[in-house]
């Protein structure tokens, strides 16, 4: 393969790679993302057609000029006037098609609100996501962080708020971006269709760790979702293992409890993420690292080195306390 052909094939593969994956708007897996994807395709076709038309006429004019086929017609030429009218008509028609497509997609996105069934409250904070579910048929809220579960085939209403700066809630496979603004309530509806894990990402520059403000999203069956939500609603179990028990004492008696809540214990801080079921999550520190006991221990030891600018302070612990704490946190299923 020649180097030039290699480059062309490489670029083609790169384009195709964008059509699959857990974080791409080109593989829609919810009604809202499908609507936006259809609009994207319509715009590509209309604008692509216009572009090719312009290039075609340009090439034709150059070809004619090079051969001196005809003197250029002057402005009074009726043929020229007619072609200008036709061309203006084609442009207006193209703009009308794009406007109509945009209107229909906007309307379909707004209509989903009437079918809302599940309310999820998402709060953006530097640099993580607080997520709260309202339990069906009650006013009780269950909280988690950086991991959102959604039942397939049901519309969820996502209520968005921020405690500090402007963020943007964006799960490309599921829906378009919606700004998350302090002091202003925004909302969007999501009707996921395809099961699986997806990745959300803050879509608005919000400071040093904007890139590390990710969100794991799991779309599952309605039954699996109910099981998950019920498990999340339960308080943490008191461990029987002595090391884990010591870890619980380190957490509740030390600095951790000032910022974090572990429901079922005396730790009731509200600044940081709810840790009640930390070990059930896919990753830690808003998608920074996959969840593991060693990752948790490393994160507690030096958060500023792993995520410079984070509000999580380093907590000085003896090696045995650090080990016990990570054992306890790794048991919080
Ligand atoms: Cu939050 Cu970028």
Short mmCIF file of C-alpha atoms and ligand atoms in Angstrom, two decimals:
data_model
loop_
_atom_site.label_atom_id
_atom_site.label_comp_id
_atom_site.label_asym_id
_atom_site.label_seq_id
_atom_site.Cartn_x
_atom_site.Cartn_y
_atom_site.Cartn_z
CA UNK A 1 0.00 0.00 0.00
CA UNK A 2 1.39 3.40 -0.94
CA UNK A 3 1.72 6.00 1.84
CA UNK A 4 -1.02 8.15 0.25
CA UNK A 5 -3.48 5.23 0.05
CA UNK A 6 -2.58 4.35 3.65
CA UNK A 7 -3.54 7.87 4.77
CA UNK A 8 -6.87 7.70 2.90
CA UNK A 9 -7.71 4.27 4.38
CA UNK A 10 -6.64 5.50 7.85
CA UNK A 11 -8.89 8.57 7.63
CA UNK A 12 -11.80 6.39 6.44
CA UNK A 13 -11.35 4.00 9.38
CA UNK A 14 -11.15 6.98 11.76
CA UNK A 15 -14.48 8.27 10.43
CA UNK A 16 -16.08 4.82 10.78
CA UNK A 17 -14.72 4.50 14.34
CA UNK A 18 -16.75 7.61 15.21
CA UNK A 19 -19.96 5.75 14.31
CA UNK A 20 -19.65 3.25 17.19
CA UNK A 21 -18.84 3.43 20.86
CA UNK A 22 -20.13 4.52 24.25
CA UNK A 23 -19.61 8.24 23.68
CA UNK A 24 -20.74 9.28 20.21
CA UNK A 25 -23.80 11.05 18.81
CA UNK A 26 -23.39 8.93 15.64
CA UNK A 27 -24.69 5.78 17.40
CA UNK A 28 -27.98 7.05 18.89
CA UNK A 29 -29.52 4.81 21.53
CA UNK A 30 -32.43 6.96 22.72
CA UNK A 31 -35.36 8.66 20.98
CA UNK A 32 -33.93 12.13 21.57
CA UNK A 33 -30.50 11.27 20.14
CA UNK A 34 -32.17 9.60 17.13
CA UNK A 35 -34.15 12.78 16.39
CA UNK A 36 -31.00 14.89 16.52
CA UNK A 37 -29.14 12.34 14.40
CA UNK A 38 -31.90 12.46 11.76
CA UNK A 39 -31.64 16.25 11.68
CA UNK A 40 -27.88 15.96 11.28
CA UNK A 41 -28.34 13.63 8.30
CA UNK A 42 -30.90 15.96 6.71
CA UNK A 43 -28.51 18.91 7.08
CA UNK A 44 -25.63 16.88 5.65
CA UNK A 45 -27.66 15.83 2.60
CA UNK A 46 -29.09 19.29 1.87
CA UNK A 47 -25.82 21.16 2.45
CA UNK A 48 -23.80 18.46 0.65
CA UNK A 49 -26.12 18.68 -2.37
CA UNK A 50 -25.80 22.50 -2.44
CA UNK A 51 -22.03 22.29 -2.10
CA UNK A 52 -21.68 19.83 -4.97
CA UNK A 53 -24.00 21.94 -7.13
CA UNK A 54 -21.87 25.06 -6.56
CA UNK A 55 -18.66 23.14 -7.25
CA UNK A 56 -20.19 21.66 -10.42
CA UNK A 57 -21.15 25.05 -11.83
CA UNK A 58 -17.78 26.51 -10.83
CA UNK A 59 -15.97 23.70 -12.65
CA UNK A 60 -18.20 24.15 -15.66
CA UNK A 61 -17.47 27.92 -15.78
CA UNK A 62 -13.72 27.33 -15.50
CA UNK A 63 -13.87 24.70 -18.22
CA UNK A 64 -15.77 27.08 -20.53
CA UNK A 65 -13.51 30.02 -19.77
CA UNK A 66 -10.39 27.95 -20.49
CA UNK A 67 -11.77 27.13 -23.93
CA UNK A 68 -13.06 30.62 -24.66
CA UNK A 69 -16.36 29.04 -25.63
CA UNK A 70 -18.51 32.15 -25.40
CA UNK A 71 -18.10 35.72 -24.34
CA UNK A 72 -19.54 36.21 -20.85
CA UNK A 73 -23.20 37.24 -21.11
CA UNK A 74 -23.94 40.71 -19.83
CA UNK A 75 -26.42 41.41 -17.03
CA UNK A 76 -29.29 42.13 -19.39
CA UNK A 77 -29.15 38.59 -20.75
CA UNK A 78 -32.53 36.91 -20.10
CA UNK A 79 -30.91 33.48 -19.71
CA UNK A 80 -28.72 34.78 -16.92
CA UNK A 81 -31.67 36.42 -15.15
CA UNK A 82 -33.66 33.19 -15.33
CA UNK A 83 -30.79 31.09 -13.96
CA UNK A 84 -30.34 33.57 -11.08
CA UNK A 85 -34.04 33.22 -10.23
CA UNK A 86 -33.86 29.42 -10.33
CA UNK A 87 -30.73 29.46 -8.17
CA UNK A 88 -32.34 31.81 -5.61
CA UNK A 89 -35.37 29.47 -5.55
CA UNK A 90 -33.16 26.42 -4.88
CA UNK A 91 -31.47 28.24 -1.98
CA UNK A 92 -34.80 29.32 -0.45
CA UNK A 93 -36.17 25.78 -0.85
CA UNK A 94 -33.06 24.34 0.86
CA UNK A 95 -33.41 26.78 3.77
CA UNK A 96 -37.13 25.93 4.08
CA UNK A 97 -36.35 22.19 4.25
CA UNK A 98 -33.72 22.80 6.98
CA UNK A 99 -36.07 25.08 8.97
CA UNK A 100 -38.93 22.59 8.74
CA UNK A 101 -36.64 19.71 9.82
CA UNK A 102 -35.36 21.75 12.78
CA UNK A 103 -38.92 22.69 13.80
CA UNK A 104 -40.15 19.08 13.67
CA UNK A 105 -37.19 17.80 15.71
CA UNK A 106 -37.62 20.57 18.32
CA UNK A 107 -41.30 19.71 18.59
CA UNK A 108 -40.64 16.00 19.03
CA UNK A 109 -38.07 16.76 21.78
CA UNK A 110 -40.56 19.02 23.58
CA UNK A 111 -43.40 16.49 23.30
CA UNK A 112 -41.59 13.87 25.35
CA UNK A 113 -42.14 16.02 28.46
CA UNK A 114 -45.81 15.03 28.56
CA UNK A 115 -44.89 11.34 28.96
CA UNK A 116 -42.40 11.78 31.81
CA UNK A 117 -42.45 8.94 34.33
CA UNK A 118 -39.23 8.96 36.26
CA UNK A 119 -37.69 12.05 37.84
CA UNK A 120 -33.92 12.27 38.23
CA UNK A 121 -32.30 15.35 39.73
CA UNK A 122 -28.76 15.97 38.53
CA UNK A 123 -26.53 18.61 40.11
CA UNK A 124 -23.25 19.61 38.50
CA UNK A 125 -20.42 20.45 40.87
CA UNK A 126 -16.73 21.08 40.29
CA UNK A 127 -16.01 18.34 39.15
CA UNK A 128 -18.55 15.61 39.61
CA UNK A 129 -22.28 14.86 39.29
CA UNK A 130 -24.70 14.52 42.21
CA UNK A 131 -27.61 12.31 41.11
CA UNK A 132 -30.86 11.88 43.01
CA UNK A 133 -33.84 9.68 42.14
CA UNK A 134 -37.33 10.28 43.42
CA UNK A 135 -38.70 6.95 44.52
CA UNK A 136 -41.90 6.12 42.59
CA UNK A 137 -45.04 7.18 44.44
CA UNK A 138 -43.23 9.02 47.23
CA UNK A 139 -41.35 12.21 48.01
CA UNK A 140 -38.25 10.30 49.12
CA UNK A 141 -35.04 10.94 47.19
CA UNK A 142 -32.21 8.44 46.85
CA UNK A 143 -28.80 9.82 46.12
CA UNK A 144 -25.76 8.54 44.26
CA UNK A 145 -22.92 10.12 42.30
CA UNK A 146 -21.31 9.98 38.86
CA UNK A 147 -23.34 6.97 37.75
CA UNK A 148 -26.81 7.13 36.31
CA UNK A 149 -29.05 4.14 35.67
CA UNK A 150 -32.04 4.44 33.36
CA UNK A 151 -34.74 1.94 32.43
CA UNK A 152 -35.05 1.26 28.69
CA UNK A 153 -38.31 2.30 27.05
CA UNK A 154 -39.37 4.73 29.79
CA UNK A 155 -39.06 8.49 29.61
CA UNK A 156 -36.99 9.98 32.39
CA UNK A 157 -37.17 13.68 33.19
CA UNK A 158 -33.72 14.94 34.13
CA UNK A 159 -33.86 18.10 36.27
CA UNK A 160 -30.59 19.97 36.10
CA UNK A 161 -28.98 22.36 38.58
CA UNK A 162 -25.52 23.60 39.51
CA UNK A 163 -24.01 24.70 42.81
CA UNK A 164 -21.04 26.63 41.42
CA UNK A 165 -20.38 27.42 37.75
CA UNK A 166 -22.02 26.60 34.41
CA UNK A 167 -21.63 22.98 33.36
CA UNK A 168 -23.29 21.14 30.50
CA UNK A 169 -25.02 17.77 30.77
CA UNK A 170 -24.17 15.67 27.74
CA UNK A 171 -24.56 11.96 27.06
CA UNK A 172 -23.92 11.95 23.29
CA UNK A 173 -25.52 8.54 22.58
CA UNK A 174 -28.66 9.55 24.44
CA UNK A 175 -29.45 13.25 23.86
CA UNK A 176 -28.02 16.63 22.94
CA UNK A 177 -26.35 18.98 25.40
CA UNK A 178 -28.29 20.93 28.03
CA UNK A 179 -26.61 23.68 30.03
CA UNK A 180 -26.47 23.30 33.81
CA UNK A 181 -26.71 26.81 35.22
CA UNK A 182 -26.45 27.99 38.85
CA UNK A 183 -29.74 29.53 40.00
CA UNK A 184 -31.64 28.39 36.94
CA UNK A 185 -33.65 25.18 36.55
CA UNK A 186 -33.17 23.33 33.26
CA UNK A 187 -34.57 19.96 32.30
CA UNK A 188 -34.47 17.44 29.52
CA UNK A 189 -36.27 14.20 28.76
CA UNK A 190 -34.56 10.96 27.87
CA UNK A 191 -36.20 7.85 26.45
CA UNK A 192 -33.41 5.25 26.13
CA UNK A 193 -33.96 2.29 23.82
CA UNK A 194 -30.70 0.35 23.66
CA UNK A 195 -29.28 -1.51 26.68
CA UNK A 196 -25.68 -0.98 27.68
CA UNK A 197 -23.11 1.33 29.20
CA UNK A 198 -22.68 4.83 27.84
CA UNK A 199 -20.43 7.70 28.81
CA UNK A 200 -21.52 11.23 29.56
CA UNK A 201 -19.15 14.16 29.70
CA UNK A 202 -19.50 17.73 30.95
CA UNK A 203 -19.82 19.73 27.74
CA UNK A 204 -18.96 23.22 28.99
CA UNK A 205 -15.52 24.30 30.15
CA UNK A 206 -15.91 24.65 33.92
CA UNK A 207 -12.38 24.85 35.26
CA UNK A 208 -9.22 22.85 35.68
CA UNK A 209 -10.81 19.39 35.78
CA UNK A 210 -13.55 19.92 33.20
CA UNK A 211 -12.22 16.97 31.20
CA UNK A 212 -12.47 14.74 34.28
CA UNK A 213 -16.16 15.43 34.85
CA UNK A 214 -17.56 12.31 33.31
CA UNK A 215 -20.67 10.29 34.00
CA UNK A 216 -21.21 6.54 33.63
CA UNK A 217 -24.66 5.77 32.28
CA UNK A 218 -26.25 2.32 32.32
CA UNK A 219 -29.43 1.64 30.38
CA UNK A 220 -31.02 -1.57 31.66
CA UNK A 221 -34.33 -3.39 31.69
CA UNK A 222 -37.12 -1.97 33.85
CA UNK A 223 -36.76 -4.88 36.27
CA UNK A 224 -32.98 -4.55 36.61
CA UNK A 225 -33.44 -0.82 37.15
CA UNK A 226 -35.96 -1.39 39.96
CA UNK A 227 -33.60 -3.85 41.63
CA UNK A 228 -30.74 -1.35 41.35
CA UNK A 229 -32.82 1.54 42.71
CA UNK A 230 -34.06 -0.52 45.68
CA UNK A 231 -30.46 -1.52 46.46
CA UNK A 232 -29.34 2.13 46.27
CA UNK A 233 -32.17 3.15 48.62
CA UNK A 234 -30.95 0.81 51.37
CA UNK A 235 -28.54 2.10 54.03
CA UNK A 236 -25.02 0.70 54.17
CA UNK A 237 -24.63 -2.54 56.10
CA UNK A 238 -22.43 -2.55 59.16
CA UNK A 239 -19.50 -4.85 58.35
CA UNK A 240 -18.67 -7.90 60.46
CA UNK A 241 -15.06 -8.15 59.26
CA UNK A 242 -12.76 -6.49 61.87
CA UNK A 243 -10.64 -4.65 59.26
CA UNK A 244 -13.72 -3.25 57.55
CA UNK A 245 -15.20 -2.34 60.92
CA UNK A 246 -12.03 -0.42 61.75
CA UNK A 247 -12.33 1.28 58.33
CA UNK A 248 -15.85 2.37 59.17
CA UNK A 249 -14.57 3.94 62.40
CA UNK A 250 -11.82 5.74 60.45
CA UNK A 251 -14.44 7.13 58.08
CA UNK A 252 -17.02 8.20 60.65
CA UNK A 253 -14.52 9.47 63.22
CA UNK A 254 -12.20 11.31 60.82
CA UNK A 255 -12.23 14.04 58.22
CA UNK A 256 -14.20 11.98 55.62
CA UNK A 257 -17.48 12.36 57.52
CA UNK A 258 -17.30 16.15 57.24
CA UNK A 259 -17.93 15.98 53.48
CA UNK A 260 -19.36 12.54 52.73
CA UNK A 261 -22.49 10.70 53.74
CA UNK A 262 -22.70 6.97 54.24
CA UNK A 263 -26.34 6.32 55.02
CA UNK A 264 -26.70 4.02 58.00
CA UNK A 265 -23.66 5.52 59.75
CA UNK A 266 -22.99 8.83 61.51
CA UNK A 267 -21.14 10.17 58.44
CA UNK A 268 -23.52 12.83 57.11
CA UNK A 269 -21.43 15.42 55.23
CA UNK A 270 -23.16 17.04 52.28
CA UNK A 271 -20.30 18.64 50.33
CA UNK A 272 -18.94 15.55 48.59
CA UNK A 273 -20.44 12.53 46.85
CA UNK A 274 -22.70 10.08 48.71
CA UNK A 275 -20.56 7.00 49.37
CA UNK A 276 -23.28 4.64 50.66
CA UNK A 277 -22.92 2.26 47.68
CA UNK A 278 -19.56 3.40 46.34
CA UNK A 279 -18.40 -0.13 45.51
CA UNK A 280 -21.39 -0.69 43.24
CA UNK A 281 -20.12 1.99 40.86
CA UNK A 282 -18.10 1.49 37.72
CA UNK A 283 -15.55 4.23 38.35
CA UNK A 284 -14.40 6.74 40.96
CA UNK A 285 -13.72 10.50 40.94
CA UNK A 286 -16.18 11.18 38.08
CA UNK A 287 -14.83 8.66 35.60
CA UNK A 288 -11.17 9.28 36.45
CA UNK A 289 -10.34 5.62 37.22
CA UNK A 290 -12.16 2.28 37.14
CA UNK A 291 -13.36 1.29 40.59
CA UNK A 292 -11.02 -0.93 42.60
CA UNK A 293 -9.87 -1.04 46.19
CA UNK A 294 -6.36 0.07 45.21
CA UNK A 295 -7.72 2.93 43.10
CA UNK A 296 -9.77 4.13 46.09
CA UNK A 297 -6.74 3.90 48.38
CA UNK A 298 -4.56 5.80 45.89
CA UNK A 299 -7.23 8.46 45.43
CA UNK A 300 -7.57 9.07 49.19
CA UNK A 301 -3.78 9.26 49.59
CA UNK A 302 -3.18 11.90 46.92
CA UNK A 303 -6.28 13.33 45.26
CA UNK A 304 -4.51 16.54 44.19
CA UNK A 305 -1.88 14.58 42.30
CA UNK A 306 -4.49 12.51 40.43
CA UNK A 307 -6.96 15.35 39.83
CA UNK A 308 -5.23 18.73 40.34
CA UNK A 309 -7.64 21.36 41.63
CA UNK A 310 -10.09 18.89 43.18
CA UNK A 311 -11.88 19.96 46.36
CA UNK A 312 -11.10 16.58 47.92
CA UNK A 313 -8.30 17.15 50.44
CA UNK A 314 -5.58 14.63 51.15
CA UNK A 315 -6.26 12.89 54.46
CA UNK A 316 -3.26 11.81 56.45
CA UNK A 317 -3.77 8.23 57.66
CA UNK A 318 -1.51 5.57 59.10
CA UNK A 319 -0.86 2.70 56.66
CA UNK A 320 -3.10 0.35 58.65
CA UNK A 321 -5.94 2.90 58.82
CA UNK A 322 -5.63 3.61 55.08
CA UNK A 323 -5.81 -0.14 54.41
CA UNK A 324 -8.83 -0.56 56.70
CA UNK A 325 -10.62 2.43 55.14
CA UNK A 326 -10.16 1.10 51.60
CA UNK A 327 -11.37 -2.33 52.76
CA UNK A 328 -14.51 -0.75 54.19
CA UNK A 329 -15.18 1.40 51.10
CA UNK A 330 -14.60 -1.57 48.78
CA UNK A 331 -17.29 -3.43 50.74
CA UNK A 332 -19.94 -0.73 50.23
CA UNK A 333 -21.88 -2.60 47.58
CU1 LIG B 1 -18.35 20.75 34.40
CU2 LIG B 1 -17.06 21.13 32.47
#
